[in-house]
XYZ file of C-alpha atoms in Angstrom:
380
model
C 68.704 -9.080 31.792
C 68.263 -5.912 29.696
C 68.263 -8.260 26.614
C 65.792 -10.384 27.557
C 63.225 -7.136 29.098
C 63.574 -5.855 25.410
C 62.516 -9.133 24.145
C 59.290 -9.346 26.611
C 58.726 -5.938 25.413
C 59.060 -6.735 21.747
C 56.886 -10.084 22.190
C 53.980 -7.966 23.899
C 53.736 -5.587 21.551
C 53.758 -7.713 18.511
C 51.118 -9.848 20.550
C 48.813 -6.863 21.003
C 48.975 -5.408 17.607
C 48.173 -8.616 16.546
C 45.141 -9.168 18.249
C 44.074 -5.610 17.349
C 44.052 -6.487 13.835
C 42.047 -9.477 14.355
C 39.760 -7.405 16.187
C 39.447 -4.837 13.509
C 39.312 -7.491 10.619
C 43.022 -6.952 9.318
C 43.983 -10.600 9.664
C 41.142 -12.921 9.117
C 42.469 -16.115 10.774
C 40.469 -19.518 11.968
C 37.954 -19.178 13.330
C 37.438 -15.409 12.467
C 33.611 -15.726 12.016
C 33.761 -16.469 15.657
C 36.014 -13.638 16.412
C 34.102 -11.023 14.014
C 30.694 -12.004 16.354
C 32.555 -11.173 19.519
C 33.513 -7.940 18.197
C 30.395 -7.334 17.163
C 28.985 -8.362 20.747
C 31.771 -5.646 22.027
C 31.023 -3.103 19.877
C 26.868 -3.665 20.228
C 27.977 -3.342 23.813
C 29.666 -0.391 23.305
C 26.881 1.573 21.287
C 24.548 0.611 24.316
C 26.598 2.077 26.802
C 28.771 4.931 25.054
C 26.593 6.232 21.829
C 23.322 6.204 22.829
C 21.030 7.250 20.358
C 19.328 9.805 21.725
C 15.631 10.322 20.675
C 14.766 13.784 20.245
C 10.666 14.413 21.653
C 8.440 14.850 18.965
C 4.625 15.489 18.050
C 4.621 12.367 15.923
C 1.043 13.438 14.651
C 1.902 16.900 13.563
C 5.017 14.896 11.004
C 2.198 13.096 10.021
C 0.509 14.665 6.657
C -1.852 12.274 5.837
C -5.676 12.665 7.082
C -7.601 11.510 4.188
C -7.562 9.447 1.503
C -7.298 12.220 -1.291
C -3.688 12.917 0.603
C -2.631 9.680 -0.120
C -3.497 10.879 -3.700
C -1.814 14.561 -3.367
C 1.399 12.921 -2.047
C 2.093 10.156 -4.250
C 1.608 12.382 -6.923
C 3.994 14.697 -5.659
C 6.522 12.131 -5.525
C 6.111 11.339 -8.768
C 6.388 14.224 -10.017
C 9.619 14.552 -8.356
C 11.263 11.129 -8.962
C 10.344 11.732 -12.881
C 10.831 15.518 -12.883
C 7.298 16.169 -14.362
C 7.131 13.433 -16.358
C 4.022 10.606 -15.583
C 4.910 7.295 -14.010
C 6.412 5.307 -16.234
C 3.063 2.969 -17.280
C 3.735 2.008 -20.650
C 7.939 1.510 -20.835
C 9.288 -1.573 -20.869
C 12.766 -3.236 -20.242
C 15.626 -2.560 -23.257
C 15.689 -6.252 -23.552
C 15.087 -9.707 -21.947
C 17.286 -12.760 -22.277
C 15.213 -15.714 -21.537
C 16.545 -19.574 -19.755
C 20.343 -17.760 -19.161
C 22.894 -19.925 -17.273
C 24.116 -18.908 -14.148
C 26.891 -21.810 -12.024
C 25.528 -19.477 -9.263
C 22.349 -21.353 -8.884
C 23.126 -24.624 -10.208
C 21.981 -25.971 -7.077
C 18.983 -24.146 -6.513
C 15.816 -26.168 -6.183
C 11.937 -26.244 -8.008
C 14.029 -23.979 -10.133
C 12.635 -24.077 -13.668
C 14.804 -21.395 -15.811
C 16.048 -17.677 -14.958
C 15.551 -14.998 -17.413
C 17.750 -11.561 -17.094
C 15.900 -7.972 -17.598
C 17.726 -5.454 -18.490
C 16.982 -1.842 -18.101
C 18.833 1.199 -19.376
C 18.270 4.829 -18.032
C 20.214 8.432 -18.045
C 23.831 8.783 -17.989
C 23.927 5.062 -18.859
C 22.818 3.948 -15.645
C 21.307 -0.017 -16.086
C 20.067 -2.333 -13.908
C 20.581 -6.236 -14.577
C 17.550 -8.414 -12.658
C 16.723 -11.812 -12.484
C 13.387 -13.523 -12.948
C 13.339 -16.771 -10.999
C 10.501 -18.689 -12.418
C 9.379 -22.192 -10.150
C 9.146 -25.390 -11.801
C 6.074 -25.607 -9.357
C 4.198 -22.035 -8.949
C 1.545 -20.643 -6.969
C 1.168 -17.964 -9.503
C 2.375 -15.653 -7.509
C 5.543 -12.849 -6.990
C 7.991 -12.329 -4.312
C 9.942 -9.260 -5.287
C 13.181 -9.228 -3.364
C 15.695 -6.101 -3.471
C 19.256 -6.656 -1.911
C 20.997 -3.856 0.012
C 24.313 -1.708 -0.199
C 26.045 -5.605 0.453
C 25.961 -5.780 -3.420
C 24.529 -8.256 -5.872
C 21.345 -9.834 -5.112
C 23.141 -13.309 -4.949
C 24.067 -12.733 -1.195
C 19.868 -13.067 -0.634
C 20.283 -16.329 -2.235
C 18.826 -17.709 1.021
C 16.135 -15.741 0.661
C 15.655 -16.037 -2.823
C 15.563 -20.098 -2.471
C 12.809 -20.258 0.575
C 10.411 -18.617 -1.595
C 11.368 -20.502 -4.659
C 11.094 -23.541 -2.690
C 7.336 -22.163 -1.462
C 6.522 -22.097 -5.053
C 6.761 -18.152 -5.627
C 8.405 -16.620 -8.470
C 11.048 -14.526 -7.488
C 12.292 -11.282 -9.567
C 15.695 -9.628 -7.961
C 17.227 -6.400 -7.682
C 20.075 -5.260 -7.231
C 20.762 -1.373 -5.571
C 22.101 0.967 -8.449
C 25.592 0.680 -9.318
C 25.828 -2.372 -6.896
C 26.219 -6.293 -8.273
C 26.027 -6.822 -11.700
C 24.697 -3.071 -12.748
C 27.114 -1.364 -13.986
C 29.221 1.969 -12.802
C 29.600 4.915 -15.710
C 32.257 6.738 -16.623
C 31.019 10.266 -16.781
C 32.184 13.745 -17.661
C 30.475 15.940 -15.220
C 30.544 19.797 -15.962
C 32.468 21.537 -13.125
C 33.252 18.466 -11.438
C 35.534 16.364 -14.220
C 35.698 13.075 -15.380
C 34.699 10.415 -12.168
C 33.422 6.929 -11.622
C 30.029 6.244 -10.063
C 30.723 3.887 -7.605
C 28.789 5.598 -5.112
C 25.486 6.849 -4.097
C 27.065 9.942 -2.942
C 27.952 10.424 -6.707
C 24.387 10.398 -7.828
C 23.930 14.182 -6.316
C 26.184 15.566 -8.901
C 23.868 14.395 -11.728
C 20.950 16.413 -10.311
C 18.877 19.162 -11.569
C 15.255 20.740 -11.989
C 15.419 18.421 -15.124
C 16.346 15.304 -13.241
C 16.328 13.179 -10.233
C 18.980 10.310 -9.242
C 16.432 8.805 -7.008
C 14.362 7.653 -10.384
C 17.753 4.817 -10.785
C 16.047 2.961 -7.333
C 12.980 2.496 -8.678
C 12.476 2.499 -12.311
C 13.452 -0.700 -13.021
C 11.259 -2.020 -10.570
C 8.220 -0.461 -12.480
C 9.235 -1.304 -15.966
C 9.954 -5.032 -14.990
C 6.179 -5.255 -13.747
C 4.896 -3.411 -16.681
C 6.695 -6.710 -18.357
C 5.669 -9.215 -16.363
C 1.782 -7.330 -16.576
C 1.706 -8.079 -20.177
C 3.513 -11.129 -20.436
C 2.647 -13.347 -16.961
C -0.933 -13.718 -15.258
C 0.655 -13.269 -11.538
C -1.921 -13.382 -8.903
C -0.556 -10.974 -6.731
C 2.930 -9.004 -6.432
C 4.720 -8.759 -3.050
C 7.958 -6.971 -2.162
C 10.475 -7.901 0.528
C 13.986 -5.886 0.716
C 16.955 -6.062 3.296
C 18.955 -2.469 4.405
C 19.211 -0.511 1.656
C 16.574 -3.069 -0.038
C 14.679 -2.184 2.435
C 14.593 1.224 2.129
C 13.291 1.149 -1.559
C 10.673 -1.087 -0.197
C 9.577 1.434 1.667
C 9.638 3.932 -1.076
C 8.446 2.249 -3.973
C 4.660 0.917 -2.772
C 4.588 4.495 -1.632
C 4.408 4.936 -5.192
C 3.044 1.936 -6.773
C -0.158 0.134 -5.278
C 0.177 -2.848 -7.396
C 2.376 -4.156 -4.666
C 0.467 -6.084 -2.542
C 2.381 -6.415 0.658
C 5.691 -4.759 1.636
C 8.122 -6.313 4.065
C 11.314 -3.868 5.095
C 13.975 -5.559 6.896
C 16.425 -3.247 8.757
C 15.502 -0.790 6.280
C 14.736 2.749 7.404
C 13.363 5.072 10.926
C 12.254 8.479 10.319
C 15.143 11.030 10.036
C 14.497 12.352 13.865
C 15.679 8.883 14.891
C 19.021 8.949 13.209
C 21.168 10.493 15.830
C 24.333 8.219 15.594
C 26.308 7.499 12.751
C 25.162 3.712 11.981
C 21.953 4.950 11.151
C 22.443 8.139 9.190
C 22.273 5.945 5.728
C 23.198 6.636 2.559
C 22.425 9.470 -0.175
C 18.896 7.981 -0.704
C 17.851 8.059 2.934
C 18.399 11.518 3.302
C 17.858 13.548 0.635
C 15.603 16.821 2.155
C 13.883 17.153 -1.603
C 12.737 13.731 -1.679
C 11.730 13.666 1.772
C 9.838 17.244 1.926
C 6.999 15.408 -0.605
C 6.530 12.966 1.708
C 8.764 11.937 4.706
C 8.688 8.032 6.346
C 6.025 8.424 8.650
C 3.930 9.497 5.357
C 5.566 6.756 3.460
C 4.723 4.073 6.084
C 1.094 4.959 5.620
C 1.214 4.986 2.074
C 2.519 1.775 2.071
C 0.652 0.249 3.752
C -3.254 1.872 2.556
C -5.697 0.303 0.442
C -7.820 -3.335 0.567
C -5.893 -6.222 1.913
C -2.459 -3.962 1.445
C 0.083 -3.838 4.357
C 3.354 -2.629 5.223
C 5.676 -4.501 7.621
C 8.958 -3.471 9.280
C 11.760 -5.867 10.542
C 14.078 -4.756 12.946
C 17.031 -7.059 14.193
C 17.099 -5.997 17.781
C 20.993 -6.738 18.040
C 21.689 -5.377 14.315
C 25.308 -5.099 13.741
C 24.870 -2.253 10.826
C 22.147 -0.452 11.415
C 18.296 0.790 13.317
C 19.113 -1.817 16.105
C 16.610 -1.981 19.378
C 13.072 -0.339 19.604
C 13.632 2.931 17.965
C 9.894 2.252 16.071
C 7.914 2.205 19.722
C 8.609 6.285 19.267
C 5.954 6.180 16.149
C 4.446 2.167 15.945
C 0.946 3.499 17.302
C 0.834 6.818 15.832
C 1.121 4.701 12.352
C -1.582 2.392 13.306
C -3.782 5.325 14.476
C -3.494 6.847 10.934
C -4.310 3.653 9.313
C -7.796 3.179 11.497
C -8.770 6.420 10.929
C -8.724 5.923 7.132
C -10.027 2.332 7.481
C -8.253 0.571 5.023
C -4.401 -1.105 5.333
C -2.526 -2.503 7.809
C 1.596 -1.725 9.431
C 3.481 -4.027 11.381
C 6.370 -3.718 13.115
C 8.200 -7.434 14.347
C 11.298 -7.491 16.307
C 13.990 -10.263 15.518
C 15.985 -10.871 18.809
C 16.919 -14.299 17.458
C 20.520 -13.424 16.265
C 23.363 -10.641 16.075
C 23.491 -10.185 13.050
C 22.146 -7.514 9.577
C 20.388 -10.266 7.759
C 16.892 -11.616 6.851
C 16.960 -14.421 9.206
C 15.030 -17.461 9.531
C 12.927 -16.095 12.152
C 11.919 -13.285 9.396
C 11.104 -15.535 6.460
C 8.515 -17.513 8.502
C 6.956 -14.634 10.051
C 6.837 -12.830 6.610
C 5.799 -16.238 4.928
C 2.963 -16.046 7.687
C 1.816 -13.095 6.684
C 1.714 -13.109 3.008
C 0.012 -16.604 3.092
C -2.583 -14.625 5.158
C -3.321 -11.982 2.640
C -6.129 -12.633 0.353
C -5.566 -9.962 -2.263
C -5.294 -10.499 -5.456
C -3.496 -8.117 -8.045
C -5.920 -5.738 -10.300
């Protein structure tokens, strides 16, 4: 009898540590994609009822720094002048070198898919970034701009990447900085020693007066347009991004108002929204010296000012990663005020309830086809 008791005992245990790792994604067995979505039902669950996050009241208005058009002006040049460390934006450089009709088994099976050509950019501490130029057999003349998050290479938006392709948009891609096919230095940092940068939490031992990390997020993105400005007649340029993707498409129209329309998919709230730890975000999302130029609410606005320019934000209601539910209702119509009052631009906030998961789903590319087919600007 005592025998058999230990057995039962033994059996349970080794049962329940088993399912525990399936829960926490030890042991991936069939059908684990089913199994990961219940655990992230649970843990959605969870968050609602155990960690809420608690929203803090604020005077959006007062956060708000922009009242007139000439501190659009003041503000973007600040941010400049910060991302570059003095230095002008970078109008006139141009990528290190192109390689034109490359192969890539990756998208053998894409379709209206003419050729790919690779730009490569190289910046400080031999930082690059490695992006793809999609160009349609059949084109509209026109650019989607798509910029993958923290997931890694720009391939896992290859759903993305094909539905515009398919609508007969170019498509240029991005990858975040050390992330997909961008490489990760080896540096010798005074003080410090000898690491890797495999992390955006690395970049804040390469700053100084003399120079900002944040300048790796966007740079390339400005010196592949001032490529594509000299060498293609593109109608108009348009930017869509997913999580950390999303975030630089909130920061780099801010910046840049040869971007038509933005389109941010679970990509940033304002810092007074961030109260639980799947929404504090990375390095980039936080930095005080970036964000004292000009924090979101500001960058929102920016975004989305000017004729025919707009600035839309995703949100996946049931997110699994990150800014999940209606966090924006605390600032949606302070945004909008801002916008009438300076009578040019538009913001947009949809909510995706359609799925569980931290993606750009189907629901999104419609609505955000929608809108761009709306637009009518065309790129200066």
């Amino acid at each position: 009898m005592k025998k058999n008791s230990r057995l039962l005992i033994i059996v349970a245990l080794s049962i329940s540590v088993f399912i525990y790792g399936v829960f926490v994604g030890t042991y991936k067995i069939f059908p684990y994609e089913q199994l990961d979505y219940a655990k992230t039902i649970s843990l959605n669950e969870k968050n609602d009822s155990d960690e809420k996050n608690i929203i803090y009241e604020n005077d959006v208005n007062s956060l708000i720094h922009i009242k007139t058009v000439d501190d659009i002006s003041k503000l973007r040049n600040n941010l400049i002048d910060f991302i570059w460390s003095g230095d002008d934006f970078p109008n006139s450089k141009l990528p290190d070198s192109i390689q034109t009709n490359i192969s890539n088994s990756l998208y053998d099976n894409f379709t209206n898919l003419k050729r790919i050509d690779q730009i490569n950019v190289m910046m400080e501490y031999d930082v690059n970034s490695i992006s793809y130029l999609f160009v349609p057999e059949s084109s509209n003349n026109k650019l989607i701009i798509y910029h993958q998050g923290h997931a890694g290479d720009f391939y896992k938006g290859k759903d993305t990447i094909q539905f515009f392709l398919e609508k007969n948009y170019a498509v240029l891609a991005f990858s975040m900085p050390l992330l997909g096919m961008n490489n990760q230095p080896i540096l010798e940092i005074p003080n410090i020693g000898t690491i890797k940068l495999t992390s955006h939490e690395h970049l804040r031992f390469l700053e100084s007066s003399q120079f900002s990390p944040i300048k790796f997020f966007v740079e390339p993105i400005a010196v592949s347009l001032n490529y594509l400005d000299e060498n293609y007649d593109f109608s108009s340029y348009d930017m869509i991004g997913i999580s950390g993707g999303g975030w630089t498409t909130t920061l780099y129209p801010a910046i840049d108002d040869r971007i038509s329309q933005s389109y941010s998919i679970a990509g940033s709230v304002p810092i007074y929204l961030r109260s639980i730890p799947q929404n504090y975000g990375d390095y980039e999302q936080w930095l005080p010296e970036l964000y004292k130029n000009a924090n979101y609410l500001d960058l929102y606005i920016m975004n989305s000012y000017g004729d025919d320019r707009k600035f839309v934000q995703i949100f996946n209601k049931y997110d699994s990663c990150c800014f999940s539910g209606e966090l924006y209702k605390s600032y949606e119509n302070e945004i909008k005020e801002s916008l009438s009052q300076l009578k040019k631009g538009q913001f947009d906030i949809y909510l995706d309830n359609t799925h569980k998961k931290h993606i750009i789903s189907k629901f999104s590319l419609e609505k955000i086809l929608d809108s761009i087919s709306n637009n009518t600007r065309s790129k200066s």
